[in-house]
Tab-separated table of C-alpha atoms in Angstrom:
chain	number	residue	atom	x	y	z
A	1	MET	CA	3.981	28.044	-24.320
A	2	ASN	CA	0.633	26.241	-24.469
A	3	MET	CA	2.117	24.054	-27.198
A	4	ASP	CA	4.988	23.200	-24.861
A	5	TYR	CA	2.501	21.985	-22.241
A	6	ALA	CA	0.838	19.683	-24.758
A	7	LEU	CA	4.176	18.548	-26.183
A	8	ALA	CA	5.598	17.677	-22.752
A	9	PHE	CA	2.513	15.694	-21.785
A	10	GLY	CA	2.086	13.964	-25.145
A	11	LEU	CA	5.753	13.133	-25.702
A	12	ALA	CA	6.107	11.605	-22.235
A	13	LEU	CA	2.888	9.610	-22.694
A	14	VAL	CA	3.833	8.223	-26.105
A	15	SER	CA	7.457	7.557	-25.116
A	16	THR	CA	6.383	5.548	-22.072
A	17	LEU	CA	3.959	3.506	-24.159
A	18	VAL	CA	6.687	2.751	-26.718
A	19	PHE	CA	9.243	1.837	-24.046
A	20	GLY	CA	6.649	-0.375	-22.360
A	21	LYS	CA	5.882	-2.285	-25.557
A	22	ILE	CA	9.577	-2.852	-26.200
A	23	GLY	CA	10.776	-3.210	-22.625
A	24	ILE	CA	8.274	-5.612	-21.053
A	25	PRO	CA	9.186	-8.572	-23.340
A	26	LEU	CA	12.869	-7.778	-22.778
A	27	LEU	CA	12.490	-7.786	-18.997
A	28	GLN	CA	10.534	-11.036	-19.247
A	29	ARG	CA	13.396	-12.634	-21.174
A	30	LEU	CA	15.855	-11.383	-18.549
A	31	LYS	CA	13.520	-12.817	-15.875
A	32	ALA	CA	13.658	-9.519	-13.989
A	33	GLN	CA	10.767	-10.538	-11.772
A	34	GLN	CA	9.169	-8.957	-8.735
A	35	SER	CA	9.738	-10.785	-5.450
A	36	ILE	CA	6.366	-11.556	-3.850
A	37	ARG	CA	6.133	-11.454	-0.042
A	38	GLU	CA	5.401	-14.930	1.296
A	39	ASP	CA	3.699	-13.352	4.317
A	40	GLY	CA	1.624	-11.054	2.096
A	41	PRO	CA	-1.941	-11.557	0.848
A	42	GLN	CA	-2.281	-15.028	-0.650
A	43	ALA	CA	-3.898	-13.604	-3.795
A	44	HIS	CA	-0.604	-11.851	-4.576
A	45	LEU	CA	1.208	-15.143	-5.071
A	46	ALA	CA	-0.377	-15.244	-8.532
A	47	LYS	CA	1.706	-12.162	-9.406
A	48	ALA	CA	4.933	-14.178	-9.223
A	49	GLY	CA	6.808	-13.855	-12.476
A	50	THR	CA	5.542	-10.355	-13.262
A	51	PRO	CA	8.504	-8.246	-14.431
A	52	THR	CA	9.617	-5.218	-12.416
A	53	MET	CA	11.811	-2.111	-12.947
A	54	GLY	CA	9.089	-0.517	-15.095
A	55	GLY	CA	10.069	2.819	-13.584
A	56	LEU	CA	12.842	2.789	-16.192
A	57	PHE	CA	10.262	3.471	-18.905
A	58	MET	CA	9.074	6.612	-17.136
A	59	MET	CA	12.600	7.827	-16.400
A	60	LEU	CA	13.662	7.427	-20.035
A	61	ALA	CA	10.533	9.257	-21.185
A	62	LEU	CA	11.254	12.009	-18.671
A	63	VAL	CA	14.838	12.539	-19.841
A	64	ILE	CA	13.833	12.634	-23.510
A	65	THR	CA	11.023	15.107	-22.862
A	66	VAL	CA	13.087	17.414	-20.626
A	67	CYS	CA	15.850	17.546	-23.239
A	68	ILE	CA	13.391	18.530	-25.984
A	69	VAL	CA	10.828	20.757	-24.293
A	70	PRO	CA	11.781	24.144	-22.739
A	71	PRO	CA	11.938	26.159	-20.516
A	72	TYR	CA	15.218	25.284	-18.826
A	73	SER	CA	16.229	26.541	-15.397
A	74	VAL	CA	18.245	25.644	-12.310
A	75	THR	CA	15.069	24.381	-10.619
A	76	LEU	CA	14.389	22.077	-13.561
A	77	TRP	CA	17.838	20.506	-13.236
A	78	MET	CA	17.294	20.202	-9.478
A	79	LEU	CA	14.086	18.276	-10.125
A	80	LEU	CA	15.800	16.067	-12.675
A	81	PHE	CA	18.745	15.420	-10.344
A	82	LEU	CA	16.605	14.305	-7.418
A	83	THR	CA	14.366	12.217	-9.678
A	84	LEU	CA	17.107	10.386	-11.536
A	85	GLY	CA	19.235	10.059	-8.409
A	86	HIS	CA	16.475	8.239	-6.568
A	87	GLY	CA	15.613	6.309	-9.726
A	88	ALA	CA	19.214	5.077	-9.940
A	89	LEU	CA	19.170	4.119	-6.261
A	90	GLY	CA	15.936	2.186	-6.757
A	91	PHE	CA	17.268	0.563	-9.924
A	92	SER	CA	20.307	-0.707	-8.012
A	93	ASP	CA	18.017	-2.335	-5.476
A	94	ASP	CA	15.703	-3.797	-8.138
A	95	PHE	CA	18.610	-5.065	-10.241
A	96	ILE	CA	20.226	-6.866	-7.327
A	97	LYS	CA	16.944	-8.513	-6.317
A	98	ALA	CA	15.401	-9.247	-9.713
A	99	VAL	CA	18.360	-9.881	-12.013
A	100	LYS	CA	21.129	-10.952	-9.641
A	101	ARG	CA	18.580	-13.040	-7.669
A	102	ARG	CA	19.680	-11.693	-4.275
A	103	ASN	CA	16.412	-11.283	-2.373
A	104	LEU	CA	17.640	-8.660	0.062
A	105	GLY	CA	18.818	-6.140	-2.546
A	106	LEU	CA	20.340	-3.044	-0.962
A	107	THR	CA	20.278	-3.016	2.825
A	108	ALA	CA	18.082	-0.485	4.623
A	109	LYS	CA	21.210	1.407	5.719
A	110	GLN	CA	22.543	1.561	2.149
A	111	LYS	CA	19.228	2.890	0.864
A	112	LEU	CA	18.968	5.451	3.630
A	113	LEU	CA	22.549	6.592	3.051
A	114	GLY	CA	21.895	7.027	-0.672
A	115	GLN	CA	18.715	9.000	0.010
A	116	ALA	CA	20.511	11.156	2.579
A	117	VAL	CA	23.337	11.992	0.163
A	118	LEU	CA	20.860	12.974	-2.559
A	119	ALA	CA	18.919	15.151	-0.103
A	120	VAL	CA	22.087	16.900	1.094
A	121	VAL	CA	23.234	17.628	-2.462
A	122	PHE	CA	19.766	18.935	-3.347
A	123	CYS	CA	19.851	21.270	-0.334
A	124	TYR	CA	23.365	22.453	-1.244
A	125	ILE	CA	22.245	23.302	-4.791
A	126	SER	CA	19.279	25.151	-3.283
A	127	ILE	CA	21.682	27.331	-1.304
A	128	ALA	CA	24.540	27.759	-3.776
A	129	TYR	CA	22.776	28.038	-7.125
A	130	ALA	CA	18.996	28.292	-6.847
A	131	ALA	CA	18.847	30.748	-3.941
A	132	LEU	CA	15.550	29.279	-2.779
A	133	PRO	CA	14.051	31.212	0.131
A	134	THR	CA	14.289	29.626	3.568
A	135	THR	CA	10.795	30.698	4.542
A	136	LEU	CA	7.870	28.480	5.466
A	137	TRP	CA	4.481	29.819	4.487
A	138	ILE	CA	1.674	29.060	6.944
A	139	PRO	CA	-1.659	29.095	5.087
A	140	LEU	CA	-4.973	30.222	6.573
A	141	VAL	CA	-3.196	32.662	8.901
A	142	ASP	CA	-1.153	33.901	5.904
A	143	THR	CA	2.086	34.090	7.856
A	144	THR	CA	5.614	33.507	6.581
A	145	VAL	CA	8.281	32.280	8.982
A	146	ASP	CA	11.961	32.476	8.067
A	147	LEU	CA	13.553	29.279	9.348
A	148	GLY	CA	17.050	30.144	8.161
A	149	TYR	CA	19.277	27.118	7.748
A	150	ALA	CA	16.772	25.054	9.728
A	151	TYR	CA	14.655	25.089	6.567
A	152	TYR	CA	17.135	22.740	4.900
A	153	ALA	CA	16.709	20.280	7.755
A	154	LEU	CA	12.983	20.401	7.001
A	155	ALA	CA	13.653	19.866	3.283
A	156	PHE	CA	15.908	16.921	4.165
A	157	ILE	CA	13.119	15.311	6.226
A	158	ILE	CA	10.550	15.914	3.466
A	159	ILE	CA	12.752	14.232	0.866
A	160	LEU	CA	13.548	11.148	2.952
A	161	GLY	CA	10.005	10.849	4.248
A	162	THR	CA	8.317	11.210	0.877
A	163	THR	CA	10.543	8.797	-1.020
A	164	ASN	CA	9.950	6.068	1.548
A	165	ALA	CA	6.221	6.845	1.807
A	166	VAL	CA	5.646	6.517	-1.942
A	167	ASN	CA	7.673	3.306	-1.878
A	168	LEU	CA	5.309	1.887	0.778
A	169	THR	CA	2.272	2.905	-1.292
A	170	ASP	CA	3.456	0.872	-4.279
A	171	GLY	CA	1.847	-2.415	-3.240
A	172	LEU	CA	-1.222	-2.956	-5.431
A	173	ASP	CA	-1.661	-2.918	-9.200
A	174	GLY	CA	-1.942	0.691	-10.311
A	175	LEU	CA	-2.149	2.132	-6.785
A	176	ALA	CA	0.983	4.286	-6.571
A	177	THR	CA	0.655	5.158	-10.263
A	178	SER	CA	-2.958	6.357	-9.984
A	179	VAL	CA	-2.489	8.259	-6.734
A	180	THR	CA	0.643	9.985	-8.033
A	181	ILE	CA	-1.157	11.054	-11.219
A	182	ILE	CA	-3.570	12.946	-8.951
A	183	THR	CA	-0.920	14.442	-6.654
A	184	THR	CA	1.336	15.524	-9.516
A	185	SER	CA	-1.619	16.995	-11.419
A	186	THR	CA	-2.428	19.034	-8.313
A	187	PHE	CA	1.134	20.336	-8.211
A	188	ALA	CA	0.812	21.176	-11.917
A	189	LEU	CA	-2.203	23.366	-11.099
A	190	LEU	CA	-0.283	25.060	-8.286
A	191	ALA	CA	2.726	25.632	-10.566
A	192	TYR	CA	0.399	27.169	-13.170
A	193	LYS	CA	-1.090	29.417	-10.500
A	194	GLU	CA	2.420	30.444	-9.414
A	195	LYS	CA	3.489	30.931	-13.065
A	196	ASN	CA	6.426	28.572	-12.457
A	197	LEU	CA	6.749	27.269	-16.017
A	198	PRO	CA	9.692	24.856	-15.536
A	199	VAL	CA	7.887	23.064	-12.685
A	200	LEU	CA	4.604	23.075	-14.627
A	201	VAL	CA	6.188	21.450	-17.681
A	202	PHE	CA	7.987	18.941	-15.455
A	203	CYS	CA	4.718	18.018	-13.712
A	204	LEU	CA	2.902	17.570	-17.024
A	205	THR	CA	5.747	15.364	-18.219
A	206	ILE	CA	5.412	13.143	-15.158
A	207	VAL	CA	1.620	12.958	-15.495
A	208	GLY	CA	1.982	11.919	-19.139
A	209	ALA	CA	4.562	9.260	-18.261
A	210	LEU	CA	2.399	7.941	-15.412
A	211	LEU	CA	-0.694	7.694	-17.612
A	212	GLY	CA	1.344	5.773	-20.186
A	213	PHE	CA	2.674	3.459	-17.490
A	214	LEU	CA	-0.805	2.905	-16.040
A	215	ILE	CA	-1.793	1.164	-19.282
A	216	PHE	CA	0.638	-1.613	-18.336
A	217	ASN	CA	0.382	-1.316	-14.544
A	218	ARG	CA	-3.403	-1.427	-14.042
A	219	ASN	CA	-4.926	-4.640	-12.745
A	220	PRO	CA	-3.861	-7.232	-13.752
A	221	ALA	CA	-0.443	-5.589	-13.993
A	222	LYS	CA	1.851	-6.586	-16.824
A	223	ILE	CA	4.733	-4.869	-15.031
A	224	PHE	CA	5.558	-3.232	-11.702
A	225	MET	CA	7.430	0.059	-11.373
A	226	GLY	CA	9.701	-1.337	-8.649
A	227	ASP	CA	11.853	0.860	-6.427
A	228	THR	CA	13.172	2.359	-9.664
A	229	GLY	CA	9.846	4.099	-10.100
A	230	SER	CA	8.556	4.544	-6.544
A	231	LEU	CA	11.723	6.137	-5.134
A	232	ALA	CA	11.970	8.412	-8.181
A	233	LEU	CA	8.342	9.514	-7.810
A	234	GLY	CA	8.922	10.237	-4.134
A	235	GLY	CA	11.917	12.382	-5.050
A	236	ILE	CA	9.801	14.258	-7.595
A	237	LEU	CA	6.999	15.093	-5.169
A	238	ALA	CA	9.372	16.130	-2.379
A	239	ALA	CA	11.386	18.379	-4.696
A	240	ILE	CA	8.282	20.027	-6.156
A	241	SER	CA	6.803	20.765	-2.722
A	242	VAL	CA	10.072	22.425	-1.661
A	243	ILE	CA	10.613	24.384	-4.874
A	244	LEU	CA	7.023	25.674	-4.908
A	245	HIS	CA	7.130	26.207	-1.122
A	246	LYS	CA	3.893	24.258	-0.655
A	247	GLU	CA	5.115	22.117	2.221
A	248	ILE	CA	1.981	22.571	4.341
A	249	ALA	CA	-0.323	21.976	1.370
A	250	PHE	CA	1.659	18.800	0.638
A	251	LEU	CA	0.434	17.342	3.940
A	252	PHE	CA	-3.007	17.186	2.324
A	253	ILE	CA	-1.971	16.563	-1.284
A	254	GLY	CA	0.127	13.590	-0.161
A	255	LEU	CA	-2.322	12.360	2.483
A	256	VAL	CA	-2.488	8.814	1.054
A	257	TYR	CA	1.301	8.437	1.379
A	258	ILE	CA	1.143	9.737	4.961
A	259	LEU	CA	-1.646	7.316	5.922
A	260	GLU	CA	0.290	4.397	4.429
A	261	THR	CA	3.412	5.339	6.390
A	262	LEU	CA	1.563	5.938	9.657
A	263	SER	CA	-0.122	2.545	9.368
A	264	VAL	CA	3.288	0.844	9.251
A	265	ILE	CA	4.654	2.882	12.168
A	266	ILE	CA	1.547	2.242	14.299
A	267	GLN	CA	1.479	-1.471	13.423
A	268	VAL	CA	5.137	-2.016	14.328
A	269	ALA	CA	5.008	0.055	17.525
A	270	TYR	CA	1.790	-1.575	18.766
A	271	PHE	CA	3.036	-5.083	17.970
A	272	LYS	CA	6.301	-4.503	19.827
A	273	LYS	CA	4.392	-3.260	22.863
A	274	THR	CA	1.502	-5.753	22.979
A	275	GLY	CA	2.321	-8.589	20.586
A	276	LYS	CA	-0.942	-7.828	18.783
A	277	ARG	CA	-1.784	-6.107	15.501
A	278	ILE	CA	-4.149	-3.189	14.919
A	279	PHE	CA	-4.408	-3.750	11.173
A	280	LYS	CA	-4.842	-7.070	9.406
A	281	MET	CA	-1.670	-6.169	7.538
A	282	SER	CA	0.298	-3.028	6.834
A	283	PRO	CA	0.725	-0.846	4.832
A	284	LEU	CA	-2.893	0.315	5.035
A	285	HIS	CA	-3.884	-0.801	1.528
A	286	HIS	CA	-3.357	-4.430	2.556
A	287	HIS	CA	-5.715	-3.944	5.522
A	288	PHE	CA	-8.448	-2.767	3.139
A	289	GLU	CA	-7.664	-5.555	0.700
A	290	LEU	CA	-7.935	-8.230	3.398
A	291	SER	CA	-11.078	-6.656	4.882
A	292	GLY	CA	-13.108	-7.781	1.888
A	293	TYR	CA	-12.654	-4.868	-0.501
A	294	GLY	CA	-10.257	-6.720	-2.767
A	295	GLU	CA	-7.431	-5.203	-4.764
A	296	VAL	CA	-9.300	-3.226	-7.427
A	297	LYS	CA	-11.871	-1.691	-5.064
A	298	THR	CA	-9.129	-0.759	-2.602
A	299	VAL	CA	-7.314	1.148	-5.346
A	300	TYR	CA	-10.545	3.008	-6.171
A	301	ILE	CA	-10.998	3.932	-2.502
A	302	PHE	CA	-7.456	5.272	-2.190
A	303	VAL	CA	-7.782	7.193	-5.462
A	304	ALA	CA	-10.990	8.782	-4.130
A	305	ILE	CA	-9.163	9.777	-0.936
A	306	ALA	CA	-6.358	11.273	-3.040
A	307	VAL	CA	-8.822	13.293	-5.129
A	308	VAL	CA	-10.523	14.806	-2.068
A	309	SER	CA	-7.322	15.439	-0.090
A	310	SER	CA	-5.530	16.890	-3.129
A	311	ALA	CA	-8.453	19.244	-3.758
A	312	ILE	CA	-8.183	20.443	-0.155
A	313	GLY	CA	-4.418	20.764	-0.537
A	314	TYR	CA	-4.822	22.815	-3.705
A	315	PHE	CA	-7.162	25.320	-2.072
A	316	ILE	CA	-4.848	25.580	0.930
A	317	GLY	CA	-1.966	26.176	-1.481
A	318	VAL	CA	-3.659	29.071	-3.254
A	319	ILE	CA	-5.168	30.850	-0.240
């Protein structure tokens, strides 16, 4: 099985690198370019023309690796379903905006509906085929609470919340990629501790694909992952936290995503109430960027936060 770990990681890494080398020039020829916010940081205007939909490279690498490397299980197919489902939803949005040149892409309601359908199907599979327990483990006090069918409402919220939170985090070169390497690696350690081999191999596959993508996505980025990648990564993290039953630990492991989301909620609510802004710009990474840290240093800061919070989350998850 140790060979399978190495094979999953290595195959996903190499596949993503190959797809990147082939795919970036193709996307450039198709002029599948990222739309840059006019009201965003002025330095980002230089990114205009950078191709997007790079999440496709990771998804292709994931499918190839999962088909080749065992073990296979219902939970593995659940992970793949939620990942590719969100990847397809994100691809639809990216394709409309970047290739069809319609700036709005999918509407917020269309995105939310797609995410809700995927979450409902995932929960149904959990009940009908995977027989996942409906308990919520409370660490520190070492108590397990059976939520019954209310657990699936919690899973639904986790899936929708995480996919949108990772999407918000994808705003600087290499930011979402780097942070998700750390969070997924932490889940890999938890899966190893739990002896959940399908989830472990899946996590290692994602880490390999992300490391391969980071070669192209680090500053200055040659390509962006787009919603194709960010929504898929959100689906991955949500599904893993539910399957491993590490929902509480995920609050710490995914702290960066939570902070990014809270910054948007706080900014909007405060502006509506007072007409003023708390942050220079939201999500939070733009506030740091505009406060003099710059793009690269901001990414380093958020990666450091992810390392510390994920370490705390890991220890909470194994108590």
